[in-house]
Short mmCIF file of C-alpha atoms in Angstrom, two decimals:
data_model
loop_
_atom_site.label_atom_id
_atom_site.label_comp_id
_atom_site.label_asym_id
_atom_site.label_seq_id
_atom_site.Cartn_x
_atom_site.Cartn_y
_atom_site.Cartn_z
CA UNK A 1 54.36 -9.66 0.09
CA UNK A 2 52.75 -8.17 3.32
CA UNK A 3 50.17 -4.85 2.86
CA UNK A 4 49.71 -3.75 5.50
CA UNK A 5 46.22 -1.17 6.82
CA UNK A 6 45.40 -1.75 3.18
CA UNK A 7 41.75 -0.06 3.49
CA UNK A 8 43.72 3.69 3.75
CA UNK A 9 45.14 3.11 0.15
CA UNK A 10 44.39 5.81 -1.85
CA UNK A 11 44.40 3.70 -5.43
CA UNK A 12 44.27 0.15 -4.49
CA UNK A 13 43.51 -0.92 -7.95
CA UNK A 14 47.20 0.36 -9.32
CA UNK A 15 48.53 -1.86 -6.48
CA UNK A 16 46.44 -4.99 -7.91
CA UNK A 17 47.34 -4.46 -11.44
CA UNK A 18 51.06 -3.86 -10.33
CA UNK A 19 52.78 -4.98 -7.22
CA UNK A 20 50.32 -8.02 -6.92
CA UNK A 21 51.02 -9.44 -10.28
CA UNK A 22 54.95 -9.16 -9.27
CA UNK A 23 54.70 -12.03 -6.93
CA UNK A 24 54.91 -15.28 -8.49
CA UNK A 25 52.06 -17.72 -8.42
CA UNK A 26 54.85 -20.28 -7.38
CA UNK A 27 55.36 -22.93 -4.11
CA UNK A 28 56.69 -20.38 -1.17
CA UNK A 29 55.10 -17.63 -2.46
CA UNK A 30 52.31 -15.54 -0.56
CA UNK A 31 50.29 -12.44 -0.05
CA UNK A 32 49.17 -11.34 3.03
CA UNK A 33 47.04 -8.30 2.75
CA UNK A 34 45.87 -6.66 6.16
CA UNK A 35 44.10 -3.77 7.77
CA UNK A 36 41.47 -2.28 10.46
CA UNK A 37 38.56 -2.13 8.58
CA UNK A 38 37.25 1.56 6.92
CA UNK A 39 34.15 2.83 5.22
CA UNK A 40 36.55 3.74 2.63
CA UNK A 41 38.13 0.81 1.83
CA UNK A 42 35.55 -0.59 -0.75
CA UNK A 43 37.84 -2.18 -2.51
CA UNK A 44 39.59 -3.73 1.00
CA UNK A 45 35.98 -5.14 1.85
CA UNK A 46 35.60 -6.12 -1.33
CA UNK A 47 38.37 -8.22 -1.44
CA UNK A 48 37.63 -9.86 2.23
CA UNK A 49 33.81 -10.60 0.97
CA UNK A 50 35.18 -11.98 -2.04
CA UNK A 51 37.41 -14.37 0.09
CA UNK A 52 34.71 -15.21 2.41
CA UNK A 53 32.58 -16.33 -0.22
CA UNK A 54 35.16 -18.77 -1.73
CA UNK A 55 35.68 -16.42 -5.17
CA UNK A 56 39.16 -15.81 -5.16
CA UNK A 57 42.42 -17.91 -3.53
CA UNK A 58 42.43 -15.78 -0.84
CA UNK A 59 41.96 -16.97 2.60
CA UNK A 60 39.81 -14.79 5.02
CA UNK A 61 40.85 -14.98 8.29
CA UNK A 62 39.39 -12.28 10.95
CA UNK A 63 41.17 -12.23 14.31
CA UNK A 64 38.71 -10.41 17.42
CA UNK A 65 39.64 -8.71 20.33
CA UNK A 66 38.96 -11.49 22.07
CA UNK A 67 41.11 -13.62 20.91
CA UNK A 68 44.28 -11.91 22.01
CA UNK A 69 45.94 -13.32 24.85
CA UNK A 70 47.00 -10.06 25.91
CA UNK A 71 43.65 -8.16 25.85
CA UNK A 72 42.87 -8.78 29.61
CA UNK A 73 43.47 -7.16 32.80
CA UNK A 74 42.92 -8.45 36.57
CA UNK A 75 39.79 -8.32 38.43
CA UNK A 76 40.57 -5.44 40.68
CA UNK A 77 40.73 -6.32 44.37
CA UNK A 78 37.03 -5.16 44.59
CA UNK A 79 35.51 -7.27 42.81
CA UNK A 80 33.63 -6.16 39.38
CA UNK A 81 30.20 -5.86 38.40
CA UNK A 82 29.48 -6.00 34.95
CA UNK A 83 26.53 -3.33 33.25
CA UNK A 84 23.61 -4.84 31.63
CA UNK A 85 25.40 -4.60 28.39
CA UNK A 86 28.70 -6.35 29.21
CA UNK A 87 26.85 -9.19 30.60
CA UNK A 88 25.08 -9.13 27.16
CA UNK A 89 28.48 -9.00 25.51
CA UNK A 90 29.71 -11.58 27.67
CA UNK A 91 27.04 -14.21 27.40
CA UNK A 92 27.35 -13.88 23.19
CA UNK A 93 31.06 -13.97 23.24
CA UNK A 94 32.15 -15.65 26.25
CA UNK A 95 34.02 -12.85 27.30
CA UNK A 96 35.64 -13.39 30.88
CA UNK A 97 35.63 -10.90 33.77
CA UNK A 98 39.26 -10.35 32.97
CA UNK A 99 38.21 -9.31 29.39
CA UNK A 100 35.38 -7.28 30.45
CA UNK A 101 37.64 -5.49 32.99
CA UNK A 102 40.09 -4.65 30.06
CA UNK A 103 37.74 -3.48 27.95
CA UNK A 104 36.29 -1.35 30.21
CA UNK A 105 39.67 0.21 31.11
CA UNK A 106 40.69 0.47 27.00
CA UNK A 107 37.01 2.76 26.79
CA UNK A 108 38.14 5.00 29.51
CA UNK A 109 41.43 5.38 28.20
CA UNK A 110 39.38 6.82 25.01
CA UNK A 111 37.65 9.17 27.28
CA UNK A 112 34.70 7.02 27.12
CA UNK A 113 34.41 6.98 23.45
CA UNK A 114 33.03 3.30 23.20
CA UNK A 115 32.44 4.21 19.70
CA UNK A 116 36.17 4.74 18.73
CA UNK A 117 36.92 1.50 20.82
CA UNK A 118 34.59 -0.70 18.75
CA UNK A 119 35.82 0.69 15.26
CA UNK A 120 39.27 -0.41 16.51
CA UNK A 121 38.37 -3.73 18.54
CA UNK A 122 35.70 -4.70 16.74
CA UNK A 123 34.40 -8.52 18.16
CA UNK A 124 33.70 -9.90 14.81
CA UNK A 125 34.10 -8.98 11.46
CA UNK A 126 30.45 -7.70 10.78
CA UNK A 127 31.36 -5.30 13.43
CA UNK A 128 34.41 -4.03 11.73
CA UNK A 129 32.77 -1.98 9.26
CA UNK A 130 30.67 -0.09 11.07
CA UNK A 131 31.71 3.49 11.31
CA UNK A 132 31.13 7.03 13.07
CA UNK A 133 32.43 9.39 10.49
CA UNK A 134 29.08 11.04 8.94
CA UNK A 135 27.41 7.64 9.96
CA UNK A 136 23.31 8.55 10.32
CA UNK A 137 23.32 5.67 13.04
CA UNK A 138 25.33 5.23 16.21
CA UNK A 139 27.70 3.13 15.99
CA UNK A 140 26.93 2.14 19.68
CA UNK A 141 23.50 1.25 18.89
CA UNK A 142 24.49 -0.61 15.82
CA UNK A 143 26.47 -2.82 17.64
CA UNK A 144 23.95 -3.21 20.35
CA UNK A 145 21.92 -5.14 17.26
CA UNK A 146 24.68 -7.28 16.58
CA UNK A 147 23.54 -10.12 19.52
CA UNK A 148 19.80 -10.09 17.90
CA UNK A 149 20.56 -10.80 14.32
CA UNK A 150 19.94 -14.37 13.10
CA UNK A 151 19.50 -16.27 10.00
CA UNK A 152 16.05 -16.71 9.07
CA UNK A 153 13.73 -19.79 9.92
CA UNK A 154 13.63 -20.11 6.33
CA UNK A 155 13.85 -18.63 3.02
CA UNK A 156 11.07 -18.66 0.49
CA UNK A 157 9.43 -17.45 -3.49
CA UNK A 158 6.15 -16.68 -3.34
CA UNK A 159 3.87 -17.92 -6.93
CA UNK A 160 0.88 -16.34 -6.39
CA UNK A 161 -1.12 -17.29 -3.35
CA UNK A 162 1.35 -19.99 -2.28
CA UNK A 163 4.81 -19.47 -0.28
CA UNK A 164 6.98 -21.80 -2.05
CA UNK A 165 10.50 -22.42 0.45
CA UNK A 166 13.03 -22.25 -1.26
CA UNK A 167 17.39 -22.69 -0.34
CA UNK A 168 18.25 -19.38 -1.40
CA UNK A 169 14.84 -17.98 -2.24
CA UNK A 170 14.60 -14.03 -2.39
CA UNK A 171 12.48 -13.57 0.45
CA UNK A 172 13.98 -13.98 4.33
CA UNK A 173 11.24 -15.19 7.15
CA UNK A 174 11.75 -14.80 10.47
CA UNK A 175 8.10 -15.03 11.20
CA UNK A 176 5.07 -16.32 9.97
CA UNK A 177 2.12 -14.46 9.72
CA UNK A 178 0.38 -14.61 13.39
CA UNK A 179 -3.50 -14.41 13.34
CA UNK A 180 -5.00 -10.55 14.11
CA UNK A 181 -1.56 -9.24 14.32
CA UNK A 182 -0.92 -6.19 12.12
CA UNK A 183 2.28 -5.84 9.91
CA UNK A 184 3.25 -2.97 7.53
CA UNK A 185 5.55 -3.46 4.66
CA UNK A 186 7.73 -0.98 2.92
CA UNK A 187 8.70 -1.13 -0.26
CA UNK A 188 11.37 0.15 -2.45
CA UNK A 189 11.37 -0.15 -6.23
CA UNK A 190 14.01 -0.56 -8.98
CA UNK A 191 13.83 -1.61 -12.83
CA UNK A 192 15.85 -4.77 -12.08
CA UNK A 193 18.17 -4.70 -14.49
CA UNK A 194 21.63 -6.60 -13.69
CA UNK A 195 24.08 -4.46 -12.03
CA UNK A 196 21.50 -2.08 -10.56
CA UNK A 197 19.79 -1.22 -7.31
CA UNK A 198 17.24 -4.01 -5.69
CA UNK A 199 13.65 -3.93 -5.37
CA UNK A 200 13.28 -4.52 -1.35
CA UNK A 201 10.07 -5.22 0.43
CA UNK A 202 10.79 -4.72 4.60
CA UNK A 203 7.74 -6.39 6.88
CA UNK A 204 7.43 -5.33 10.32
CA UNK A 205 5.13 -5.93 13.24
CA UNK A 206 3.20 -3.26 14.61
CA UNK A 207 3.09 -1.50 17.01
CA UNK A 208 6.84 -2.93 17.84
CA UNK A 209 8.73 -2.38 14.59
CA UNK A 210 9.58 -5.68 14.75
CA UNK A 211 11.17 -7.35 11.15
CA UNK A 212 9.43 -10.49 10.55
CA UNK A 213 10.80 -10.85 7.26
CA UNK A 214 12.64 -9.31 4.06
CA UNK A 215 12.34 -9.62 0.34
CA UNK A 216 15.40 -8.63 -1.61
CA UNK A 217 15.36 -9.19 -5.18
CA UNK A 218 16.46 -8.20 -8.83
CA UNK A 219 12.85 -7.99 -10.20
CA UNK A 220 11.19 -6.21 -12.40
CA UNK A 221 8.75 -3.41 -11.68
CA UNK A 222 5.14 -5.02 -12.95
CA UNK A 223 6.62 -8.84 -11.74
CA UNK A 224 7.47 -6.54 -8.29
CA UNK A 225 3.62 -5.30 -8.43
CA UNK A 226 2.54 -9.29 -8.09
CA UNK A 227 5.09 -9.96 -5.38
CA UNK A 228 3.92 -7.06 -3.13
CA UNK A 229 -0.07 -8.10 -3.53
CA UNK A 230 1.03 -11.36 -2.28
CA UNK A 231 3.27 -10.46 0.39
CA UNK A 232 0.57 -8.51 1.66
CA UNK A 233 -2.03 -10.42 1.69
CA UNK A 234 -0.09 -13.29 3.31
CA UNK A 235 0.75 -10.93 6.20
CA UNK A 236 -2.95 -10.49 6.82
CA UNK A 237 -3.21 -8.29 4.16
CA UNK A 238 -0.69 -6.05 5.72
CA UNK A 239 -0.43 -2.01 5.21
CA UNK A 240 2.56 -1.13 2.21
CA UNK A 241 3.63 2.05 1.73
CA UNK A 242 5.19 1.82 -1.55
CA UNK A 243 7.78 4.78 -2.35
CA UNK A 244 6.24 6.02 -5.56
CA UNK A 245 9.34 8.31 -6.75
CA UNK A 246 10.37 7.50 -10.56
CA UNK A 247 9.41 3.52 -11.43
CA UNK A 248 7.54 3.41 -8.43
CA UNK A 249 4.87 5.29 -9.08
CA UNK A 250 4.13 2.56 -11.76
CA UNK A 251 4.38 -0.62 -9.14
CA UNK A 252 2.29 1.60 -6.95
CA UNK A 253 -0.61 2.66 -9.40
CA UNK A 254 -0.76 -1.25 -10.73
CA UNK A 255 -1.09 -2.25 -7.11
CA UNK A 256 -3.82 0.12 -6.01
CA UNK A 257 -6.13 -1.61 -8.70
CA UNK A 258 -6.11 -4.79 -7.25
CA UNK A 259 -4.72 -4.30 -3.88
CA UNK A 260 -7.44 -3.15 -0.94
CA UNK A 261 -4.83 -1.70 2.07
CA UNK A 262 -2.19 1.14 0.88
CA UNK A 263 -0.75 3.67 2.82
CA UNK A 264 -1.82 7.21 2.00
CA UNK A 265 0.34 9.99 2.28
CA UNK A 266 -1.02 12.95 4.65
CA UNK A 267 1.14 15.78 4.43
CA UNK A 268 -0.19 19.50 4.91
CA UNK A 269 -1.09 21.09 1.50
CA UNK A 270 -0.61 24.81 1.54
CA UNK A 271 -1.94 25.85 -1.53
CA UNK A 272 -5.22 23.38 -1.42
CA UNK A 273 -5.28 24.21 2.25
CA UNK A 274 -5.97 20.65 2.88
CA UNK A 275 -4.28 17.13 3.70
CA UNK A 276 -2.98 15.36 0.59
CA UNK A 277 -4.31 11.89 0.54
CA UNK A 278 -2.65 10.07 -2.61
CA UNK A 279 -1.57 6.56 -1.91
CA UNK A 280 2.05 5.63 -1.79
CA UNK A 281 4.98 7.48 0.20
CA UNK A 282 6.59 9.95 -1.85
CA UNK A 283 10.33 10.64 -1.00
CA UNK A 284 11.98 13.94 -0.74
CA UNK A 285 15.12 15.99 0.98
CA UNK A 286 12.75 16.87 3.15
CA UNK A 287 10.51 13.78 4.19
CA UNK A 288 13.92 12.17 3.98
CA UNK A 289 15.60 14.53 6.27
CA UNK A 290 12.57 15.89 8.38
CA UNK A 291 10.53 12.56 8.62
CA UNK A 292 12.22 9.27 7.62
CA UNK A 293 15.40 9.92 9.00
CA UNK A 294 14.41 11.61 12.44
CA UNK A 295 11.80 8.55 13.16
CA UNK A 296 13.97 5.55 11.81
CA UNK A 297 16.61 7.12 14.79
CA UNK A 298 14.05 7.52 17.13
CA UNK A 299 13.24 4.21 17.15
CA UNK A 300 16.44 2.74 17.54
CA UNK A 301 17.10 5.05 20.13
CA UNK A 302 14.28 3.77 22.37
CA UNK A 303 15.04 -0.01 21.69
CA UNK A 304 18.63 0.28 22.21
CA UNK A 305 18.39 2.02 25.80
CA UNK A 306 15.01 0.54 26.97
CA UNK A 307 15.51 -1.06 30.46
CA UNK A 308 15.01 -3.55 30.96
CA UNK A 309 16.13 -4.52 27.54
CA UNK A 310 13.40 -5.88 24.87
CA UNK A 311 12.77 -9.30 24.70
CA UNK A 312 12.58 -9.19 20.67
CA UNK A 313 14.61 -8.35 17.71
CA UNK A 314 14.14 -4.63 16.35
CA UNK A 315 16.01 -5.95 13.23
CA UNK A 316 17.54 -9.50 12.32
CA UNK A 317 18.33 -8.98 9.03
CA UNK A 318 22.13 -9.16 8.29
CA UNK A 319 21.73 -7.42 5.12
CA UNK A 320 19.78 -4.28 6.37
CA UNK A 321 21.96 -4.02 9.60
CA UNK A 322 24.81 -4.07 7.26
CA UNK A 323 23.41 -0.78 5.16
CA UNK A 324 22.44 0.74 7.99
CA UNK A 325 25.98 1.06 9.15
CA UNK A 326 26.87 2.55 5.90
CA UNK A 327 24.30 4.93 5.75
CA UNK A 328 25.73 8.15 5.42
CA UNK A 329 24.85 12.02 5.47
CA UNK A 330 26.96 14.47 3.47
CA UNK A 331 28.35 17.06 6.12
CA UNK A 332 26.52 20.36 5.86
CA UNK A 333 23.88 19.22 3.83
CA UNK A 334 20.36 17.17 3.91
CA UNK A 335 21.21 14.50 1.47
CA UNK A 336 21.31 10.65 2.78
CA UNK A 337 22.48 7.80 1.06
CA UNK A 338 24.84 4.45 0.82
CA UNK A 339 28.75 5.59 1.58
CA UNK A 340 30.63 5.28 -1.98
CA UNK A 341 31.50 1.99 -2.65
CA UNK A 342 30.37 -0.37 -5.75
CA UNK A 343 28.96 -2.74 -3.50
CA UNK A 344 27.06 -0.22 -1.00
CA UNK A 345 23.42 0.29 -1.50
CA UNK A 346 20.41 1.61 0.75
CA UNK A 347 17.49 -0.33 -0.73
CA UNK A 348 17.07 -2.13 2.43
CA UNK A 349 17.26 1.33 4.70
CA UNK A 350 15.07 3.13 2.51
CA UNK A 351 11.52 0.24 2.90
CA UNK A 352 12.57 0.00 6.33
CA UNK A 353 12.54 3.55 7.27
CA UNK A 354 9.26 4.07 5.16
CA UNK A 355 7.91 1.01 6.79
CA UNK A 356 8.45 2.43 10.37
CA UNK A 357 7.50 5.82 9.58
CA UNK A 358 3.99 4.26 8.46
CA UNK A 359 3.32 2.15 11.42
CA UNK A 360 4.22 5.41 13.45
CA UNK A 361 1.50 7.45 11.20
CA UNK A 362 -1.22 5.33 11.84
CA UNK A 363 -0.43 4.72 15.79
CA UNK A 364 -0.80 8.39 15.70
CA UNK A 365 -3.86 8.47 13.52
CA UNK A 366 -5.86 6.04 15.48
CA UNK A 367 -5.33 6.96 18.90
CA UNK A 368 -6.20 10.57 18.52
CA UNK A 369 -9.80 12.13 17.67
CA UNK A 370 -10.55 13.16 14.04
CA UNK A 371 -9.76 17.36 14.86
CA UNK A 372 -9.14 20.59 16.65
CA UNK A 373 -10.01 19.90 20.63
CA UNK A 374 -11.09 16.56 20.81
CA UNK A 375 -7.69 15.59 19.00
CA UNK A 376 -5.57 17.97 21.50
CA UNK A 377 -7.56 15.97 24.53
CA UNK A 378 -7.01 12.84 22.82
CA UNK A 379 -2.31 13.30 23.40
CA UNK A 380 -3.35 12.49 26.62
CA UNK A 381 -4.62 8.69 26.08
CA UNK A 382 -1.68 7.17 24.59
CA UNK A 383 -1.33 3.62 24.66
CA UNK A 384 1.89 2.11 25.28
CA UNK A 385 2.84 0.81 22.01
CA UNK A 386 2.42 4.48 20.68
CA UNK A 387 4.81 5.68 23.40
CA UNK A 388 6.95 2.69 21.89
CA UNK A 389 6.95 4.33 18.67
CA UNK A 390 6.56 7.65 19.60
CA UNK A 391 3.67 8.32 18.58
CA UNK A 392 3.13 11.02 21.57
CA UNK A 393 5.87 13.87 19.44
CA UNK A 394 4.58 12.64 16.51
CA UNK A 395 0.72 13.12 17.69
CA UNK A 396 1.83 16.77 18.50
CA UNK A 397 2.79 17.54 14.99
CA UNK A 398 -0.51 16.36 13.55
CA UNK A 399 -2.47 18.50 15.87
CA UNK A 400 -0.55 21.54 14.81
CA UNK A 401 -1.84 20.26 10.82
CA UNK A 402 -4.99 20.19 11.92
CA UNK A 403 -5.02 23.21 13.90
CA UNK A 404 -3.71 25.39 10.66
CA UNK A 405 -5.83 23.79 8.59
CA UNK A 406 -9.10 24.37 11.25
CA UNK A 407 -7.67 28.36 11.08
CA UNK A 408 -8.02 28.36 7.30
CA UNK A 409 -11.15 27.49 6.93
CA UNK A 410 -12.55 29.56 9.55
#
């Protein structure tokens, strides 16, 4: 039995209760089930992570661009110089010049639409999945992650003050605390129960963004309060913005009794005619759609097109890469979240954005003056990790706060 694009089906599961259970679990028998990956075929993915893993019978075999003896075309008379990011994609794939050169052709042939060629000729099977179709991140720059990703140096527990490693420990480190560097953490909270959404702790390096490491867990909300405190303070007691919508608010109230570095959220109050300043990041369409969205892009934007290229990893982490390439926004509307799918969450996306829209908040804070003029002379000494973040737009936005708020009391 051969299925064939099985990721378009429309109701998989009638085929696995019916046609698969016709084929006999006998010598000679087989099932080959096939397809070009799609965001909508959870149950497709499901079935090739299952196989990867070694739960089911199944076999997973993946078969790349690459590896087809017909995907190559001469070097033209000419000669051929490859762009920065072919000889990127060349060195991590050992792609040939006569590869390059067809890929290059099989882009223009699709009008340039390097996004269209990648869902289709994807080079490995992480790649496969990612998607354009109401994706909130491009698909090019996705893929222009793919090189920097890497397992981490190790993977840990923490018990209280001590980082215990551990094989398959919830929390992923890339990078050890570094003396007088300055790392941010976002958090995102669930009530750990079985079957549910994860509690996710993202830790970046400021002013770059960096991810220096990842806690992932099913944990619950006061246990989650202890992890955080010492997750901070190992990361030289590092800035967390916790977000503090439904359970949160409890992880973030326990931790702001103990805990000496949260972030506060400054948002423009109209009605006080004042900045808020209550601790935590608080989550709405619009800080979703207006802030956290718009900054998390930003940022990729800049790292992905820098030249020459950075010399560090933006993001390493399979698992957040992974959401972020099913990361979806409904058409027409300003509501973000995981593409359907059992297995599709945003836990990961969420801390991270929340995490970079923090470090962004304080570049902007500390390299501008407290108000009115002296803060609208200070947009002009911007340091280059604000530019990095981009602080400078952000800066502006701040000085219009202030501004109103200067008007209002006067």
């Amino acid at each position: 039995l051969v299925l064939s694009e099985a990721a378009r089906y429309v109701n998989p599961k009638e085929i696995e209760s019916s046609t698969l259970q016709a084929v006999p679990d006998a010598p000679g028998s087989a099932i080959i089930i096939e397809s070009t990956a799609r965001p909508e075929g959870d149950w497709f993915r499901r079935m090739c992570d299952a196989a990867t893993e070694g739960a089911t019978d199944y076999a997973f075999h993946f078969i790349g661009w690459q590896e087809d003896p017909t995907c190559w075309r001469a070097v033209p008379p000419e000669g051929f110089e490859p762009t920065a990011d072919e000889s990127l994609l060349a060195a991590t794939y050992d792609l040939s010049p006569e590869q390059l050169c067809w890929r290059r052709a099989k882009i223009a042939a699709m009008l340039g639409d390097e996004d269209a060629f990648g869902m289709d000729y994807p080079l490995e099977a992480s790649q496969a999945w990612i998607t354009r179709e109401f994706a909130v991140f491009p698909p090019a720059h996705l893929r222009h992650l793919v090189p920097r990703l890497a397992a981490p140096l190790w993977r840990a527990t923490l018990d209280g003050e001590r980082v215990l490693r551990a094989h398959n420990g919830p929390l992923a480190v890339w990078e050890v605390p570094e003396p007088g560097a300055s790392y941010y953490i976002g958090a995102d909270v669930a009530q750990g129960l079985e079957g549910g959404d994860w509690s996710v702790a993202e830790v970046l390096k400021s002013p770059t963004g960096q991810q220096v490491a990842e806690y992932r867990a099913k944990i619950e909300p006061g246990e989650y309060t202890d992890l955080l405190d010492s997750l901070g303070r190992w990361y030289n007691t590092a800035m967390i913005a916790v977000e503090v919508n439904s359970i949160g608010y409890y992880t973030n109230a326990r931790l702001a009794d103990r805990y000496p570095n949260l972030f506060i959220f400054r948002r423009l109050d109209k009605y006080r005619r004042a900045l808020s300043n209550f601790l935590g990041w608080q989550t709405t369409g619009q800080t979703k759609a207006k802030e956290l969205v718009p900054v998390a892009k930003d940022v990729l934007y800049r790292y992905c097109t820098a030249t020459p290229p950075p010399d560090w990893a933006l993001i390493q982490s399979e698992t957040l890469w992974r959401e972020l390439g099913l990361f979806v926004q409904e058409p027409g509307t300003d509501r973000f979240h995981a593409a359907p799918g059992a297995e599709h969450f945003d836990d990961c996306v969420m801390a991270w954005m929340i995490a970079l829209t923090a470090i962004r908040e304080d570049l902007t804070l500390l390299s501008t003056a407290p108000a009115g003029a002296e803060m609208a002379t200070a947009i002009g000494a911007i340091t280059d990790p604000a530019q990095w973040m981009g602080a400078d737009e952000h800066r502006r936005t701040a000085v219009d706060w202030f501004a109103d708020r200067d008007a209002w009391s006067a």
